[in-house]
XYZ file of C-alpha atoms in Angstrom:
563
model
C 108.713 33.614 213.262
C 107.919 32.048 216.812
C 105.265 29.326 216.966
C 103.211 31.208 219.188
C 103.192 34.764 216.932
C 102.339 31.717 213.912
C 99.037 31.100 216.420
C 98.253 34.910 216.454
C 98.300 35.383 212.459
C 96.148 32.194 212.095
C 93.681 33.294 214.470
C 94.102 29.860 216.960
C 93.212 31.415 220.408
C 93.744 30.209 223.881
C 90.424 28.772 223.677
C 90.931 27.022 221.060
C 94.259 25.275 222.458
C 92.154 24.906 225.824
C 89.620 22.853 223.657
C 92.240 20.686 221.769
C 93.566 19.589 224.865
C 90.681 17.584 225.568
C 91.628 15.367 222.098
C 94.086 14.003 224.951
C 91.935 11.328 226.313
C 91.763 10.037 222.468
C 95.529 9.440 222.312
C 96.169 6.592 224.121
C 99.691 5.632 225.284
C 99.219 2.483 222.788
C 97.890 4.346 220.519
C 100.696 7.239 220.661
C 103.300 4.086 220.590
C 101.974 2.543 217.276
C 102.172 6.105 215.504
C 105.977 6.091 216.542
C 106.509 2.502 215.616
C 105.062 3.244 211.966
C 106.597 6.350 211.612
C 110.164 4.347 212.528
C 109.354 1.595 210.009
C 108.817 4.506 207.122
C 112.055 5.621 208.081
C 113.516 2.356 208.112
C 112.429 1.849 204.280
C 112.172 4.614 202.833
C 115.077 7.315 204.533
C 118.445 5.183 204.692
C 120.458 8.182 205.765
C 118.009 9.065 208.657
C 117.579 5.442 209.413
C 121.434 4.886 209.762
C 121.775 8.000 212.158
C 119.239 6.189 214.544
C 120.929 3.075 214.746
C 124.668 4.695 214.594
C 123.575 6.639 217.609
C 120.980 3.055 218.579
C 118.160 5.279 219.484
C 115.626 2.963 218.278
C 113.925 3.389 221.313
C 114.572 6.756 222.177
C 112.538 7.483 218.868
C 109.782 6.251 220.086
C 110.148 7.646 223.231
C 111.099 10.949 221.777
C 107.327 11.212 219.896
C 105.406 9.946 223.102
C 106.782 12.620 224.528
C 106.170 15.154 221.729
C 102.683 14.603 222.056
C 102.032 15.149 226.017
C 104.334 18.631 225.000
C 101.384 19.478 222.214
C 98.355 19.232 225.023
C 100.957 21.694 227.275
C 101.342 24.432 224.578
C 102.460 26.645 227.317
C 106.150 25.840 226.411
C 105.925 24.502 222.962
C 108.463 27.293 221.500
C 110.945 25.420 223.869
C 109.999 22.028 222.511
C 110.040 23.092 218.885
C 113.162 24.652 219.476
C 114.960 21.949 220.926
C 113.476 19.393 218.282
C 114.596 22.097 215.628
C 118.263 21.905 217.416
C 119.099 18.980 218.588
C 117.271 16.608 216.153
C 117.223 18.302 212.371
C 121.345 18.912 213.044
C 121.404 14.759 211.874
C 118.681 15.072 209.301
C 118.302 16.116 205.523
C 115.605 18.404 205.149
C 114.229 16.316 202.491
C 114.040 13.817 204.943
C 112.413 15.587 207.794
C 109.427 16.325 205.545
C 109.228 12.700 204.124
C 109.218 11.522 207.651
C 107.058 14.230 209.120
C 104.201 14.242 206.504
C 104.122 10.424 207.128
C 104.145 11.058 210.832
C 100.713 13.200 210.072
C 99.438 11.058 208.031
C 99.875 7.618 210.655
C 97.824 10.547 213.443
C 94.840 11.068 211.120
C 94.721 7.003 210.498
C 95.154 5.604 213.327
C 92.648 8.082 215.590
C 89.120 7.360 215.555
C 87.808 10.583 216.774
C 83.961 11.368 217.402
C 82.300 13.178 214.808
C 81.249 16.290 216.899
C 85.472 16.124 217.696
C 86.435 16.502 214.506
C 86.942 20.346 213.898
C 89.043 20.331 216.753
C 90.689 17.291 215.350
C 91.503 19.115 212.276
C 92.767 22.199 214.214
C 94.945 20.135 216.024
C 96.652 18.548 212.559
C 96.643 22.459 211.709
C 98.702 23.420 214.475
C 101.149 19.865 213.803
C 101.681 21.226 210.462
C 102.373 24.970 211.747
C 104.375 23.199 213.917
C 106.390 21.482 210.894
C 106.795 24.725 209.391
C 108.539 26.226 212.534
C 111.223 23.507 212.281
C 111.440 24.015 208.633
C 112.344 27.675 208.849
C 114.606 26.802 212.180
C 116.255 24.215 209.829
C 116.625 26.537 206.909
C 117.487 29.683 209.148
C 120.227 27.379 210.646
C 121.822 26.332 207.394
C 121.834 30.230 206.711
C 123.955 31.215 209.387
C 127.787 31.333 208.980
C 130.676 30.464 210.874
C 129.627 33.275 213.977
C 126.865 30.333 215.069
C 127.880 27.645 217.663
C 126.780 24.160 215.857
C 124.749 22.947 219.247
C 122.597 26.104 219.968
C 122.557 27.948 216.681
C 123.183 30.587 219.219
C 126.178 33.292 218.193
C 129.281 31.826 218.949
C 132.209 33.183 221.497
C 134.115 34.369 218.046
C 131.089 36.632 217.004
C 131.410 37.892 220.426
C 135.376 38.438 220.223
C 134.924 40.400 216.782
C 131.914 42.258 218.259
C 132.790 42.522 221.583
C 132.823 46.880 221.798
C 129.686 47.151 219.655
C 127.714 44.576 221.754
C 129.006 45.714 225.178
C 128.090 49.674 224.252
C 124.453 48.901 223.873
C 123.574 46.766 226.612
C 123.276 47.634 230.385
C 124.048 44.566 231.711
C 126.284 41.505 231.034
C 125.396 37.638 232.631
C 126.882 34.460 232.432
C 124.833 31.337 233.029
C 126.791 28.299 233.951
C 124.890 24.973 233.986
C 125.879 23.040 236.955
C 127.364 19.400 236.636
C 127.324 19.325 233.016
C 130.575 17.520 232.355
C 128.980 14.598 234.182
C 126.450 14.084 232.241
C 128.336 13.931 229.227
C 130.205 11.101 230.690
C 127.709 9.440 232.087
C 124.757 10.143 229.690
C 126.770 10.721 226.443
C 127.299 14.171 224.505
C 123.682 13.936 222.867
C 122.102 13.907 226.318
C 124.424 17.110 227.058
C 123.910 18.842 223.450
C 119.816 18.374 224.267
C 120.491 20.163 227.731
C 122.673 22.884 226.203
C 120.126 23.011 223.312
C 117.055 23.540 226.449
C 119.172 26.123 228.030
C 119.606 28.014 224.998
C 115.667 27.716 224.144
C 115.105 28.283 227.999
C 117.125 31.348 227.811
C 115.650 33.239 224.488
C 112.055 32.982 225.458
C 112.598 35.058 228.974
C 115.434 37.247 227.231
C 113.643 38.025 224.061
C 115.608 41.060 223.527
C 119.194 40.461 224.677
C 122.208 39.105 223.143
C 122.773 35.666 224.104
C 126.188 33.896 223.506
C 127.378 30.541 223.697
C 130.824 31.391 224.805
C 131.757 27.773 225.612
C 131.452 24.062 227.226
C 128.273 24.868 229.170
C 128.134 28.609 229.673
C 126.156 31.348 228.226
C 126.849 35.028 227.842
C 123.578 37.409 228.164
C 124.115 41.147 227.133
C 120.839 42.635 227.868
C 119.307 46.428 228.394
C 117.538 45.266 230.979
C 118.445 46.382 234.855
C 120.889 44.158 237.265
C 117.807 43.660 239.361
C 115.625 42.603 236.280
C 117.854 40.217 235.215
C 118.444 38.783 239.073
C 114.177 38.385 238.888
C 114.377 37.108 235.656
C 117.390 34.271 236.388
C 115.543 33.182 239.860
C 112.211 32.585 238.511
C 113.841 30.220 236.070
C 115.795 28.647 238.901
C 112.142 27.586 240.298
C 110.448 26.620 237.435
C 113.629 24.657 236.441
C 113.419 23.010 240.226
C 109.763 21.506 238.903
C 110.950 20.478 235.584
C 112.290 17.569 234.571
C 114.160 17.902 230.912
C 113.602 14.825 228.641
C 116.508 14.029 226.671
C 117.271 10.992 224.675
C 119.799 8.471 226.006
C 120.625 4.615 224.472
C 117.592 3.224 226.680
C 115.112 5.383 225.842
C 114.211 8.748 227.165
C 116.112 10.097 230.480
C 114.395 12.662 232.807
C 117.042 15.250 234.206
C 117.279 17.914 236.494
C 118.955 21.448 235.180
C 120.609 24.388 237.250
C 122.584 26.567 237.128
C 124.812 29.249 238.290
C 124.376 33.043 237.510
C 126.776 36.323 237.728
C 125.515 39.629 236.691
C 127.856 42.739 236.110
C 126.245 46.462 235.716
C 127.926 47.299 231.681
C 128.922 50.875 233.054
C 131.266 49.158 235.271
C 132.989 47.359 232.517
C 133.095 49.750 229.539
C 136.951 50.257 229.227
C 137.624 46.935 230.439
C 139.054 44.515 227.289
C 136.864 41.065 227.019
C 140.032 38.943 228.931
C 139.424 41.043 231.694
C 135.978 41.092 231.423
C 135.639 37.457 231.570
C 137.867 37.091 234.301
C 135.947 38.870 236.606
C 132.767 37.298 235.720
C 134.303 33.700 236.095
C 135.969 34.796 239.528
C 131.861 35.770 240.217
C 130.621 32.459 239.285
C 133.015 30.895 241.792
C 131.352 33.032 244.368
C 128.100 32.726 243.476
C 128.379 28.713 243.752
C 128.782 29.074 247.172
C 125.660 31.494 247.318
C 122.109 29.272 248.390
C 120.483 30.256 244.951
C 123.743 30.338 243.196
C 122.875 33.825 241.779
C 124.787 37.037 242.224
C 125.477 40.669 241.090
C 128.911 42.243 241.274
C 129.353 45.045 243.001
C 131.585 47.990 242.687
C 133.622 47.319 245.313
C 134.017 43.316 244.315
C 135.108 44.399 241.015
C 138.044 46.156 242.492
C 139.109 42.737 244.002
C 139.143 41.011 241.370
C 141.010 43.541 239.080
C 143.318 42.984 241.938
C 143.583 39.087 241.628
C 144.045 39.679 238.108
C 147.174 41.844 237.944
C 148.684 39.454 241.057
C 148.258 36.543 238.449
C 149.333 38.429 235.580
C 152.405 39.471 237.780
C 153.472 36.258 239.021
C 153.147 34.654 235.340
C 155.381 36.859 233.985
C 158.167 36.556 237.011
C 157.827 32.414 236.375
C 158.467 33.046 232.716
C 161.418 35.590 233.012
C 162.437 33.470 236.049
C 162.320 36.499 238.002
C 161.010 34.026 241.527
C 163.743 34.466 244.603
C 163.455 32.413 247.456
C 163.213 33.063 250.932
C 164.398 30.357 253.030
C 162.430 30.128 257.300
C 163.770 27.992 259.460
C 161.677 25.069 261.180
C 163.445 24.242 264.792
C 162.799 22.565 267.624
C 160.408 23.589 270.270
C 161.787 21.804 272.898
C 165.268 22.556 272.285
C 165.969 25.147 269.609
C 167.547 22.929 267.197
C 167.106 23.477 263.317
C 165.432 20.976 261.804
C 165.995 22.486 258.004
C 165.202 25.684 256.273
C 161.869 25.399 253.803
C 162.266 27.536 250.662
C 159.088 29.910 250.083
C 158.457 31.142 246.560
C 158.949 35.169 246.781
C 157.890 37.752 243.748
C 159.905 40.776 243.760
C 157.665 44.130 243.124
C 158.220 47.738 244.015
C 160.147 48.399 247.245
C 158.594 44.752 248.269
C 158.112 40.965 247.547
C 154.861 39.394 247.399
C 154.691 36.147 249.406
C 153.618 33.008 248.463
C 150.612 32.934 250.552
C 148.575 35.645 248.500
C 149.334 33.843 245.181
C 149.572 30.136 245.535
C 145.662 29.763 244.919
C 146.211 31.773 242.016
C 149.255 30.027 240.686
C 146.709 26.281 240.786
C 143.407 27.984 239.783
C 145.752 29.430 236.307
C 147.769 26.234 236.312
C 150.508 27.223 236.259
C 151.844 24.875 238.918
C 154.480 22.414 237.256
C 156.071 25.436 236.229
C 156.296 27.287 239.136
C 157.646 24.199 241.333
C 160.264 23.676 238.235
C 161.659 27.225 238.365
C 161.624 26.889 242.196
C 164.094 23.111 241.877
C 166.130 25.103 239.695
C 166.838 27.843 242.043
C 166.545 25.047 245.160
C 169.380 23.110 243.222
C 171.843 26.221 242.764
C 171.568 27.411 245.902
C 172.860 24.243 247.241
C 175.758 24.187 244.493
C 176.747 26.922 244.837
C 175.874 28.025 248.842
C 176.668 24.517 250.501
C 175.020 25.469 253.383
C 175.070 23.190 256.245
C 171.351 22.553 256.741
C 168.547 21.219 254.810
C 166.093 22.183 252.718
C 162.829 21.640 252.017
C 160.480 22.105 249.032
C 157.131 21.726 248.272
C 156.021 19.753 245.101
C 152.901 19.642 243.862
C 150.602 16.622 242.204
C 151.299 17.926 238.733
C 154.738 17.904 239.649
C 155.197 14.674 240.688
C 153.125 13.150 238.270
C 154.871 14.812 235.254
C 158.617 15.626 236.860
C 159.211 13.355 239.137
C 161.891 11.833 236.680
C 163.259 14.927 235.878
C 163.908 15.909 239.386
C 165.913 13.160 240.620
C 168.066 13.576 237.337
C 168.613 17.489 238.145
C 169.894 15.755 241.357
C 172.049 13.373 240.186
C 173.787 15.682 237.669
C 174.310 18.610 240.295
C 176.397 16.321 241.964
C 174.028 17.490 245.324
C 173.650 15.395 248.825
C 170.139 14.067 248.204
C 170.397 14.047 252.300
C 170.216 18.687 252.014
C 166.255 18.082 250.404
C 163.516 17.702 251.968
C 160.163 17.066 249.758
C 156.885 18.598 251.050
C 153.995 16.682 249.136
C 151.403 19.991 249.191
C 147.644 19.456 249.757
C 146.708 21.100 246.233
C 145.323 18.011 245.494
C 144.863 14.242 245.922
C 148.302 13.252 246.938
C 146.967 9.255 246.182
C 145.940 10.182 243.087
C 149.250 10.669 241.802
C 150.236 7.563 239.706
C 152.748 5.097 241.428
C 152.910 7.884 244.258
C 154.099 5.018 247.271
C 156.613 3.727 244.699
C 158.002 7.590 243.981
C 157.609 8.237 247.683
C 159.980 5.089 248.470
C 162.660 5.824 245.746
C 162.996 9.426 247.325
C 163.643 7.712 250.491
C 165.875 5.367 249.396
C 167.846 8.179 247.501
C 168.688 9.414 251.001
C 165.612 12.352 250.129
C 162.831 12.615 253.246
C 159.481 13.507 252.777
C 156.973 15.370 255.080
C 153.302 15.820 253.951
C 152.554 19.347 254.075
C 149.461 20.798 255.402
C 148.204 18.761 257.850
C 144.621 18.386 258.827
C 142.997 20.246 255.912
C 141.680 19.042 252.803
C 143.489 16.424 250.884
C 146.222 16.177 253.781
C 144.518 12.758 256.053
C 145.173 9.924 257.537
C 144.958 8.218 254.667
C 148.228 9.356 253.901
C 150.028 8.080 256.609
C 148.703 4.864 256.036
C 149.707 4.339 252.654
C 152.756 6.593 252.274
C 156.193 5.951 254.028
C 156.662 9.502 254.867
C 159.132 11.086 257.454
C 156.835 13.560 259.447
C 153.891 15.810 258.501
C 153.271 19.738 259.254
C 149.907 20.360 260.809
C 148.247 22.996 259.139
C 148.913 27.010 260.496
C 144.719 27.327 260.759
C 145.019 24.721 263.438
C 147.405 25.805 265.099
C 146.731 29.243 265.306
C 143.423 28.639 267.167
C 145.161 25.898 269.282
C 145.525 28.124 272.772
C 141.727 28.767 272.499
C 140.456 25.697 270.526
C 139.385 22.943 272.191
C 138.470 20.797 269.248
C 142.363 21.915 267.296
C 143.868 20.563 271.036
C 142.491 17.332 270.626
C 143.717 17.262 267.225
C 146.919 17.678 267.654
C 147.201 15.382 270.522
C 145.532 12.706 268.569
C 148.348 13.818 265.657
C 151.209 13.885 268.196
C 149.816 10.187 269.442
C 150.253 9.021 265.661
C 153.599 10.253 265.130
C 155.048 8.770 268.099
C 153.610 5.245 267.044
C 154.803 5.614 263.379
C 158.369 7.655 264.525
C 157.555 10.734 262.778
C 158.556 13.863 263.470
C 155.804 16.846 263.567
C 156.205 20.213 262.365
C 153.348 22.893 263.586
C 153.109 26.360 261.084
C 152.461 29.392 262.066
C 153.520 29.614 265.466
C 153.204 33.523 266.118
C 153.651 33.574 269.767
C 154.994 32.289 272.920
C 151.634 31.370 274.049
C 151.231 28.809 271.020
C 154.508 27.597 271.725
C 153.827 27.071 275.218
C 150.621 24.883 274.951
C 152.339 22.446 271.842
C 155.142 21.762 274.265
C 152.459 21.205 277.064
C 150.580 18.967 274.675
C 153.828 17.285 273.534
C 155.023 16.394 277.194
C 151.472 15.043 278.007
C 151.665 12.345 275.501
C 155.683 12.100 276.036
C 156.343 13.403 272.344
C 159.919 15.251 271.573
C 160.238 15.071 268.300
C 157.742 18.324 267.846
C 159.116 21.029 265.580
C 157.797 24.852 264.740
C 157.833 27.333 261.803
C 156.657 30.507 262.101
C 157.446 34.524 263.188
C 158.624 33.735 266.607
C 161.235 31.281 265.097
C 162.183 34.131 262.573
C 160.529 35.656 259.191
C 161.496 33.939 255.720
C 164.935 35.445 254.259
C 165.326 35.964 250.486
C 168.914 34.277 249.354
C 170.626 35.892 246.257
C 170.801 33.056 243.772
């Protein structure tokens, strides 16, 4: 039973809770600190197990903090279910029952000595004790209700947990007309920076947050910091329902206990709703990955908040058989590669040939270009890039062509292969002169460990490098500060826009200005047509640059090699 249905059955009215809040003025922030204090030295003496839990986790002063606070939450009773709940979830998880009621009893008993309350006071006084002891019975059955549950409950929330969902996944998903996830924003930082009780009292908030405005719904933790709502209620409801907490979330400050006493954060969130009749044959792995593919959307939303449509669904079923399809090409090996060639635009020359991960399907192949993101976002990566060395590697064995090739590596790559590459190399008995390495823009090239020192052995091997994807992202100036690269590739997006753009133009001048001081050579993507072509060599010339290079349709269309 709920604290506030406890309130009905004992007849304690809004007036009455209206009246006790004027015992506030009576509970002095001294007075409120000595009641902790005594109620920590009981536990000190007489509760060893408790006692240890508070200085293993050196809360001392938390505790204190902890019932200051608890009191200010009794004059707002507006939200006390929250509060009980939390108390009931995040504290009693540490603490013998036997103890809590040792501890709480003597917590009562240090409020009724150490208040001197006027006499014409005192009935409200004792309604107030009343309502602490109600109160004590609400984390009692919380407690006893939690020790209950089986395996199905997540340990944090008491909430079900993502395996009662697996095994009940059909049953659940039939009776509800709706299905939400609720992501809390930014949680991994505050485990790391607040520790994992100051993240198990936000998760336990949430939880509490989200029962009392979805009293009738199913509500899952599923994992880390998301929740899983299957409700009856409209998409629209549950939209209403989701912003409103949004706002009253944006005036709230949650209280949770850190080392130094009591830390006041801020909670959002990120919402994706799905209409149930829209998912009714799906399987929960489907399910879930078009409600995570909504979340990413909705991030970029102002209120963070979304329903899927129809017609959004579609696209991400979509995305989801494209990733399914390219994982199972990388693990029967079934990638070809199509080699483009990257020439000059001044006078024709090849440069070298980059190889382009290709997926065969049905009468086609599917380029690189509509999976890549996927490929990172399932990571999936390392592998890919290793299946595409191997191929890379043959090719040249066998082939011999007379021109180079480039690859593109990733960060994962090069932090876990690097090794590994060089001896594939070696024992191929291959010109390291025919490769060319590509460090892609996936992520923080300088984050890779000992990446100048890898970048230099690759050189010295006879192996050039170019940083891929110029101008975007990860892809700076940085880089050709630190890194002892042969020549970059300015990013297609730029150039595309580059007969038009005024802003791309002075880009690639100011690029073109830094290559010729550093005696790289520059390589611009996607040239489509003459009229791109034309205004790079007229950029080139102005700053008397040759060594500028092109890849794109006009130069020719990627060609799959049998390997």
């Amino acid at each position: 039973m709920e604290f506030k249905e406890l309130l009905k059955v004992y007849n304690i009215t809004n007036e009455d809770l209206k009246e006790i809040k004027s015992l506030k003025k009576f509970f002095s922030h001294e007075t409120k600190k000595t009641i902790s204090k005594q109620t920590l030295d009981f536990i000190k003496r007489n509760l060893p197990d408790s006692s240890q839990i508070i200085a293993d986790l050196k809360f001392q002063e938390s505790f204190i903090e902890i019932i200051i606070e608890f009191f200010d939450k009794i004059f707002k009773a507006e939200k006390i279910d929250v509060h009980i709940d939390v108390i009931a979830r995040t504290h009693l998880k540490y603490i013998p029952t036997e103890d809590f009621i040792k501890d709480y009893a003597k917590f009562l008993q240090n409020i009724i000595n150490s208040i001197d309350i006027p006499q014409e006071k005192l009935p409200t006084f004792k309604k107030f004790i009343f309502i602490l002891i109600l109160i004590s019975y609400c984390i009692l059955f919380k407690q006893i209700s939690s020790e209950l549950q089986n395996q199905d409950a997540d340990s944090v929330t008491k909430l079900p947990s993502k395996t009662y969902l697996i095994r009940n996944f059909s049953k659940i998903l039939t009776k509800s007309r709706t299905v939400t996830v609720v992501d809390i924003n930014d949680f991994k930082n505050i485990n790391i920076y607040y520790g994992f009780q100051a993240g198990n009292s936000i998760l336990t908030y949430m939880a509490s947050f989200l029962k009392s405005i979805f009293k009738k719904a199913t509500i899952v933790r599923i994992q880390n910091d998301e929740f899983f709502i299957l409700s009856e209620e409209k998409p629209e409801v549950v939209f209403q329902k989701l912003r409103n907490l949004q706002n009253e979330l944006q005036n709230t400050s949650i209280e949770v206990p850190v080392k130094s006493g009591i830390e006041k954060l801020s909670l959002f969130f990120t919402g994706v709703i799905l209409e149930t009749s829209r998912c009714k044959t799906m399987d929960y792995n489907t399910l879930f990955w078009i409600l995570y593919r909504g979340i990413k959307t909705a991030k970029k939303k102002e209120n963070n908040i979304k329903i899927i449509y129809p017609e959004e669904i579609s696209y991400f079923l979509l995305q989801r058989k494209l990733t399914l399809d390219v994982i199972e090409a990388i693990r029967r090996k079934k990638i070809k590669i199509g080699l483009q060639k990257i020439e000059s635009l001044i006078t024709e020359k090849l440069l070298f040939k980059e190889s382009l991960a290709r997926i065969p399907a049905t009468d086609t192949v599917i380029e690189a270009e509509k999976f890549i993101k996927l490929v990172c976002q399932t990571n999936i990566e390392e592998k890919l890039d290793t299946l595409m060395v191997e191929k890379l590697l043959d090719f040249l064995k066998e082939e011999k062509p007379d021109f180079s090739i480039s690859i593109n590596l990733s960060s994962l790559f090069m932090q876990n292969k690097f090794n590994w590459f060089l001896d594939k190399i070696s024992n191929a008995n291959i010109n390291p002169e025919k490769i060319i390495v590509e460090l892609t823009e996936r992520e923080d090239i300088l984050a890779i460990p000992n990446i100048v020192k890898k970048v230099t052995i690759l050189k010295k091997k006879g192996i050039k490098v170019f940083i891929d994807d110029f101008g975007v992202k990860y892809a700076n100036y940085e880089l050709l500060r630190i890194l002892p690269v042969d020549g970059i590739k300015i990013h297609g997006s730029i150039i595309q826009n580059i007969t038009n753009n005024k802003l791309d133009q002075l880009f690639v001048s100011y690029v073109l200005e830094l290559a010729k001081l550093k005696n790289l050579k520059i390589v611009a993507e996607h040239i489509e047509n003459e009229d791109i072509k034309e205004k790079l060599i007229d950029l080139s010339e102005k700053v008397n640059f040759t060594e500028i290079y092109g890849q794109g349709f006009l130069m020719g269309k990627p060609v799959i090699v049998n390997i």
